[in-house]
Amino acid sequence: QQQVKQSPQSLIVQKGGIPIINCAYENTAFDYFPWYQQFPGKGPALLIAIRPDVSEKKEGRFTISFNKSAKQFSLHIMDSQPGDSATYFCAASGNTGGFKTIFGAGTRLFVKA
Amino acid sequence: NAGVTQTPKFRILKIGQSMTLQCAQDMNHNYMYWYRQDPGMGLKLIYYSVGAGITDKGEVPNGYNVSRSTTEDFPLRLELAAPSQTSVYFCASSFGQPNNEQFFGPGTRLTVL
């Protein structure tokens, strides 16, 4: 019930392509869904986040799509650039009997120049 | 602001040795967390704290201990190092509720031989 399943494990796209990373959760008590971006040798940093009262959120080239009934959400990166090459983690949190954030396993994205 | 700082950056331990990973934040955040990151496994919560003097176990607490005597500091103690504790350790903090953005430190890479 506390898992967040993320796919794919790795992704290679050409520059300008639109990589899509998918996540699914089980616990309906989750009410905050962030995406973190991590570059090699660095700690993760918040990229974009969404709450379940909206179905989509855009920030620059990054978009989260959220499907509450399916308990799924995804990250789309428009016009991807080599500088977007990083590991992306989806996560979910809420007042689920403990103040914890559950992270997906991560997706390693490589954008070819 | 320095944000979240961690020391050391790298450490090699022998089996059975002990050490303390240091974490400090200067953002006056109430919540602090320790995660470990293993390849392909995402971030697993070890311990967390909701304020000075209050700590609780996360998903993988065995072999670790924490204390939170001040708002700023949240050290992680390994008492009897084992090869299974070879990992990258991240400290993070957030303001107020855990649904808020978590700020991560740069990580400590620990190898137990």
mmCIF file of C-alpha atoms in Angstrom:
data_model
loop_
_atom_site.group_PDB
_atom_site.id
_atom_site.type_symbol
_atom_site.label_atom_id
_atom_site.label_comp_id
_atom_site.label_asym_id
_atom_site.label_seq_id
_atom_site.Cartn_x
_atom_site.Cartn_y
_atom_site.Cartn_z
ATOM 1 C CA GLN A 1 0.000 0.000 0.000
ATOM 2 C CA GLN A 2 2.942 2.300 0.546
ATOM 3 C CA GLN A 3 4.713 1.568 -2.736
ATOM 4 C CA VAL A 4 5.252 3.891 -5.655
ATOM 5 C CA LYS A 5 6.057 2.012 -8.851
ATOM 6 C CA GLN A 6 8.052 3.871 -11.486
ATOM 7 C CA SER A 7 8.826 2.976 -15.091
ATOM 8 C CA PRO A 8 10.876 2.735 -17.192
ATOM 9 C CA GLN A 9 14.166 2.137 -15.356
ATOM 10 C CA SER A 10 16.089 3.887 -18.103
ATOM 11 C CA LEU A 11 15.273 5.932 -21.166
ATOM 12 C CA ILE A 12 17.268 7.214 -24.118
ATOM 13 C CA VAL A 13 15.833 9.899 -26.392
ATOM 14 C CA GLN A 14 17.105 12.194 -29.114
ATOM 15 C CA LYS A 15 17.412 15.902 -28.450
ATOM 16 C CA GLY A 16 14.012 17.488 -28.978
ATOM 17 C CA GLY A 17 12.163 14.276 -28.106
ATOM 18 C CA ILE A 18 9.514 13.985 -25.384
ATOM 19 C CA PRO A 19 10.491 11.442 -22.745
ATOM 20 C CA ILE A 20 7.621 10.223 -20.561
ATOM 21 C CA ILE A 21 8.114 8.655 -17.141
ATOM 22 C CA ASN A 22 5.224 6.917 -15.424
ATOM 23 C CA CYS A 23 4.396 6.264 -11.790
ATOM 24 C CA ALA A 24 1.615 4.417 -10.004
ATOM 25 C CA TYR A 25 0.624 4.436 -6.364
ATOM 26 C CA GLU A 26 -1.748 2.447 -4.192
ATOM 27 C CA ASN A 27 -2.501 4.469 -1.085
ATOM 28 C CA THR A 28 -5.368 6.883 -1.736
ATOM 29 C CA ALA A 29 -4.319 8.889 1.337
ATOM 30 C CA PHE A 30 -1.373 10.303 -0.633
ATOM 31 C CA ASP A 31 -2.098 13.921 -1.511
ATOM 32 C CA TYR A 32 1.187 15.353 -2.751
ATOM 33 C CA PHE A 33 3.128 14.034 -5.737
ATOM 34 C CA PRO A 34 6.550 15.590 -6.374
ATOM 35 C CA TRP A 35 9.158 14.807 -8.989
ATOM 36 C CA TYR A 36 12.825 15.125 -8.095
ATOM 37 C CA GLN A 37 15.752 15.481 -10.477
ATOM 38 C CA GLN A 38 19.190 14.176 -9.556
ATOM 39 C CA PHE A 39 22.453 14.805 -11.393
ATOM 40 C CA PRO A 40 25.444 12.486 -10.839
ATOM 41 C CA GLY A 41 27.205 13.158 -7.543
ATOM 42 C CA LYS A 42 24.467 15.491 -6.299
ATOM 43 C CA GLY A 43 21.465 15.219 -4.051
ATOM 44 C CA PRO A 44 17.955 15.158 -5.559
ATOM 45 C CA ALA A 45 16.241 18.515 -6.068
ATOM 46 C CA LEU A 46 12.532 19.239 -6.470
ATOM 47 C CA LEU A 47 11.571 19.693 -10.118
ATOM 48 C CA ILE A 48 7.782 19.995 -10.071
ATOM 49 C CA ALA A 49 4.926 18.786 -7.875
ATOM 50 C CA ILE A 50 1.162 18.300 -8.119
ATOM 51 C CA ARG A 51 -1.780 17.766 -5.811
ATOM 52 C CA PRO A 52 -4.702 15.504 -6.769
ATOM 53 C CA ASP A 53 -7.205 18.342 -7.208
ATOM 54 C CA VAL A 54 -5.749 19.121 -10.652
ATOM 55 C CA SER A 55 -5.117 16.849 -13.635
ATOM 56 C CA GLU A 56 -2.137 18.659 -15.120
ATOM 57 C CA LYS A 57 0.592 21.063 -14.106
ATOM 58 C CA LYS A 58 3.169 22.739 -16.352
ATOM 59 C CA GLU A 59 6.386 24.455 -15.393
ATOM 60 C CA GLY A 60 8.465 25.443 -18.369
ATOM 61 C CA ARG A 61 9.225 22.320 -20.425
ATOM 62 C CA PHE A 62 8.100 19.964 -17.640
ATOM 63 C CA THR A 63 4.503 18.735 -17.307
ATOM 64 C CA ILE A 64 2.888 16.415 -14.781
ATOM 65 C CA SER A 65 -0.254 14.582 -15.845
ATOM 66 C CA PHE A 66 -2.320 13.146 -13.005
ATOM 67 C CA ASN A 67 -5.058 10.502 -13.199
ATOM 68 C CA LYS A 68 -6.676 10.192 -9.783
ATOM 69 C CA SER A 69 -9.071 7.355 -10.689
ATOM 70 C CA ALA A 70 -6.238 5.236 -12.113
ATOM 71 C CA LYS A 71 -3.843 6.268 -9.316
ATOM 72 C CA GLN A 72 -1.205 7.142 -11.874
ATOM 73 C CA PHE A 73 0.858 10.205 -12.715
ATOM 74 C CA SER A 74 3.522 10.911 -15.277
ATOM 75 C CA LEU A 75 6.257 13.390 -16.149
ATOM 76 C CA HIS A 76 6.640 14.706 -19.690
ATOM 77 C CA ILE A 77 9.701 16.674 -20.768
ATOM 78 C CA MET A 78 9.028 18.772 -23.854
ATOM 79 C CA ASP A 79 11.850 19.570 -26.302
ATOM 80 C CA SER A 80 14.327 17.556 -24.220
ATOM 81 C CA GLN A 81 17.933 18.746 -24.083
ATOM 82 C CA PRO A 82 21.221 16.994 -23.265
ATOM 83 C CA GLY A 83 21.272 19.001 -20.019
ATOM 84 C CA ASP A 84 18.114 17.138 -18.951
ATOM 85 C CA SER A 85 20.144 13.921 -18.719
ATOM 86 C CA ALA A 86 19.698 12.908 -15.074
ATOM 87 C CA THR A 87 17.857 10.489 -12.828
ATOM 88 C CA TYR A 88 14.233 11.346 -12.133
ATOM 89 C CA PHE A 89 12.331 10.157 -9.081
ATOM 90 C CA CYS A 90 8.602 10.346 -8.581
ATOM 91 C CA ALA A 91 7.324 10.380 -5.030
ATOM 92 C CA ALA A 92 4.149 10.462 -2.991
ATOM 93 C CA SER A 93 3.382 11.703 0.485
ATOM 94 C CA GLY A 94 0.511 12.547 2.791
ATOM 95 C CA ASN A 95 -0.651 12.145 6.367
ATOM 96 C CA THR A 96 -0.590 8.367 6.048
ATOM 97 C CA GLY A 97 0.109 7.464 9.661
ATOM 98 C CA GLY A 98 3.553 8.971 9.640
ATOM 99 C CA PHE A 99 5.054 11.907 7.829
ATOM 100 C CA LYS A 100 6.936 10.092 5.147
ATOM 101 C CA THR A 101 7.611 10.532 1.461
ATOM 102 C CA ILE A 102 7.732 7.337 -0.585
ATOM 103 C CA PHE A 103 10.043 7.454 -3.599
ATOM 104 C CA GLY A 104 9.910 5.487 -6.813
ATOM 105 C CA ALA A 105 12.992 3.527 -7.890
ATOM 106 C CA GLY A 106 14.100 6.213 -10.347
ATOM 107 C CA THR A 107 14.484 6.566 -14.120
ATOM 108 C CA ARG A 108 17.836 7.286 -15.698
ATOM 109 C CA LEU A 109 17.287 9.567 -18.675
ATOM 110 C CA PHE A 110 19.898 10.149 -21.369
ATOM 111 C CA VAL A 111 19.223 12.760 -24.035
ATOM 112 C CA LYS A 112 21.417 12.357 -27.111
ATOM 113 C CA ALA A 113 22.742 15.511 -28.722
ATOM 114 C CA ASN B 1 22.312 30.123 3.330
ATOM 115 C CA ALA B 2 24.357 26.936 3.039
ATOM 116 C CA GLY B 3 21.183 24.809 2.909
ATOM 117 C CA VAL B 4 21.764 21.192 3.971
ATOM 118 C CA THR B 5 25.372 20.218 4.573
ATOM 119 C CA GLN B 6 26.750 16.728 5.100
ATOM 120 C CA THR B 7 30.134 15.452 6.218
ATOM 121 C CA PRO B 8 32.129 13.512 5.272
ATOM 122 C CA LYS B 9 31.712 13.269 1.489
ATOM 123 C CA PHE B 10 33.372 9.855 1.310
ATOM 124 C CA ARG B 11 34.321 7.245 3.877
ATOM 125 C CA ILE B 12 35.651 3.695 3.876
ATOM 126 C CA LEU B 13 34.958 1.622 6.986
ATOM 127 C CA LYS B 14 36.045 -1.816 8.033
ATOM 128 C CA ILE B 15 33.420 -4.325 9.147
ATOM 129 C CA GLY B 16 32.519 -3.717 12.784
ATOM 130 C CA GLN B 17 33.730 -0.129 12.923
ATOM 131 C CA SER B 18 31.453 2.714 13.972
ATOM 132 C CA MET B 19 30.986 6.203 12.616
ATOM 133 C CA THR B 20 28.676 9.191 12.651
ATOM 134 C CA LEU B 21 27.435 10.916 9.527
ATOM 135 C CA GLN B 22 26.880 14.589 10.199
ATOM 136 C CA CYS B 23 23.990 16.633 8.821
ATOM 137 C CA ALA B 24 23.149 20.263 9.439
ATOM 138 C CA GLN B 25 20.641 22.709 7.964
ATOM 139 C CA ASP B 26 20.383 26.470 8.349
ATOM 140 C CA MET B 27 16.837 26.959 7.026
ATOM 141 C CA ASN B 28 15.101 26.539 10.392
ATOM 142 C CA HIS B 29 13.258 23.486 9.082
ATOM 143 C CA ASN B 30 11.380 21.357 11.587
ATOM 144 C CA TYR B 31 11.517 18.137 9.593
ATOM 145 C CA MET B 32 14.717 16.261 8.857
ATOM 146 C CA TYR B 33 15.300 12.900 7.189
ATOM 147 C CA TRP B 34 17.983 10.344 6.481
ATOM 148 C CA TYR B 35 17.808 8.268 3.298
ATOM 149 C CA ARG B 36 20.026 5.679 1.750
ATOM 150 C CA GLN B 37 20.278 5.296 -2.007
ATOM 151 C CA ASP B 38 21.286 1.989 -3.548
ATOM 152 C CA PRO B 39 21.623 1.536 -7.328
ATOM 153 C CA GLY B 40 18.248 1.007 -8.971
ATOM 154 C CA MET B 41 16.453 1.075 -5.618
ATOM 155 C CA GLY B 42 15.493 4.689 -5.206
ATOM 156 C CA LEU B 43 15.628 6.392 -1.829
ATOM 157 C CA LYS B 44 14.807 4.448 1.303
ATOM 158 C CA LEU B 45 13.955 6.337 4.500
ATOM 159 C CA ILE B 46 16.110 5.324 7.459
ATOM 160 C CA TYR B 47 14.968 7.722 10.201
ATOM 161 C CA TYR B 48 13.184 11.030 10.374
ATOM 162 C CA SER B 49 12.548 13.771 12.894
ATOM 163 C CA VAL B 50 9.655 16.224 13.208
ATOM 164 C CA GLY B 51 11.479 18.497 15.630
ATOM 165 C CA ALA B 52 14.204 18.692 18.257
ATOM 166 C CA GLY B 53 13.976 15.733 20.621
ATOM 167 C CA ILE B 54 11.579 13.762 18.399
ATOM 168 C CA THR B 55 12.724 10.976 16.077
ATOM 169 C CA ASP B 56 11.055 7.984 14.483
ATOM 170 C CA LYS B 57 11.968 4.987 12.387
ATOM 171 C CA GLY B 58 11.573 4.911 8.654
ATOM 172 C CA GLU B 59 11.539 1.967 6.302
ATOM 173 C CA VAL B 60 15.074 0.605 6.926
ATOM 174 C CA PRO B 61 16.236 1.611 10.458
ATOM 175 C CA ASN B 62 18.140 -1.538 11.477
ATOM 176 C CA GLY B 63 21.820 -0.902 12.161
ATOM 177 C CA TYR B 64 21.384 2.859 12.553
ATOM 178 C CA ASN B 65 20.620 5.357 15.287
ATOM 179 C CA VAL B 66 19.821 9.064 15.280
ATOM 180 C CA SER B 67 19.460 11.945 17.679
ATOM 181 C CA ARG B 68 18.032 15.449 17.309
ATOM 182 C CA SER B 69 19.184 17.684 20.113
ATOM 183 C CA THR B 70 18.875 20.912 18.092
ATOM 184 C CA THR B 71 16.755 22.101 15.175
ATOM 185 C CA GLU B 72 19.862 22.398 13.009
ATOM 186 C CA ASP B 73 21.624 19.051 13.475
ATOM 187 C CA PHE B 74 20.556 15.483 12.769
ATOM 188 C CA PRO B 75 23.490 13.031 12.986
ATOM 189 C CA LEU B 76 23.199 9.403 11.863
ATOM 190 C CA ARG B 77 25.165 6.791 13.793
ATOM 191 C CA LEU B 78 26.335 3.425 12.454
ATOM 192 C CA GLU B 79 27.380 1.263 15.392
ATOM 193 C CA LEU B 80 28.736 -1.946 13.842
ATOM 194 C CA ALA B 81 29.309 -1.392 10.158
ATOM 195 C CA ALA B 82 28.347 -4.221 7.798
ATOM 196 C CA PRO B 83 28.895 -4.582 4.033
ATOM 197 C CA SER B 84 25.114 -4.232 3.558
ATOM 198 C CA GLN B 85 25.453 -0.633 4.724
ATOM 199 C CA THR B 86 27.576 0.275 1.715
ATOM 200 C CA SER B 87 25.476 2.982 0.093
ATOM 201 C CA VAL B 88 25.101 6.685 -0.563
ATOM 202 C CA TYR B 89 23.442 8.472 2.345
ATOM 203 C CA PHE B 90 21.400 11.629 1.924
ATOM 204 C CA CYS B 91 20.137 13.954 4.589
ATOM 205 C CA ALA B 92 17.160 16.161 3.790
ATOM 206 C CA SER B 93 15.009 18.759 5.516
ATOM 207 C CA SER B 94 11.646 20.386 4.974
ATOM 208 C CA PHE B 95 9.630 23.170 6.567
ATOM 209 C CA GLY B 96 6.463 22.300 8.430
ATOM 210 C CA GLN B 97 4.593 19.405 6.897
ATOM 211 C CA PRO B 98 6.322 16.747 4.856
ATOM 212 C CA ASN B 99 4.228 17.654 1.836
ATOM 213 C CA ASN B 100 6.498 20.621 1.424
ATOM 214 C CA GLU B 101 9.608 20.505 -0.668
ATOM 215 C CA GLN B 102 12.457 18.444 0.727
ATOM 216 C CA PHE B 103 15.925 19.946 0.423
ATOM 217 C CA PHE B 104 18.708 17.400 0.099
ATOM 218 C CA GLY B 105 22.345 17.540 1.074
ATOM 219 C CA PRO B 106 25.131 16.481 -1.322
ATOM 220 C CA GLY B 107 25.371 12.973 0.122
ATOM 221 C CA THR B 108 27.968 10.772 1.833
ATOM 222 C CA ARG B 109 29.332 7.803 -0.089
ATOM 223 C CA LEU B 110 30.101 5.018 2.407
ATOM 224 C CA THR B 111 31.901 1.784 1.628
ATOM 225 C CA VAL B 112 32.176 -1.004 4.204
ATOM 226 C CA LEU B 113 34.872 -3.577 3.496
#
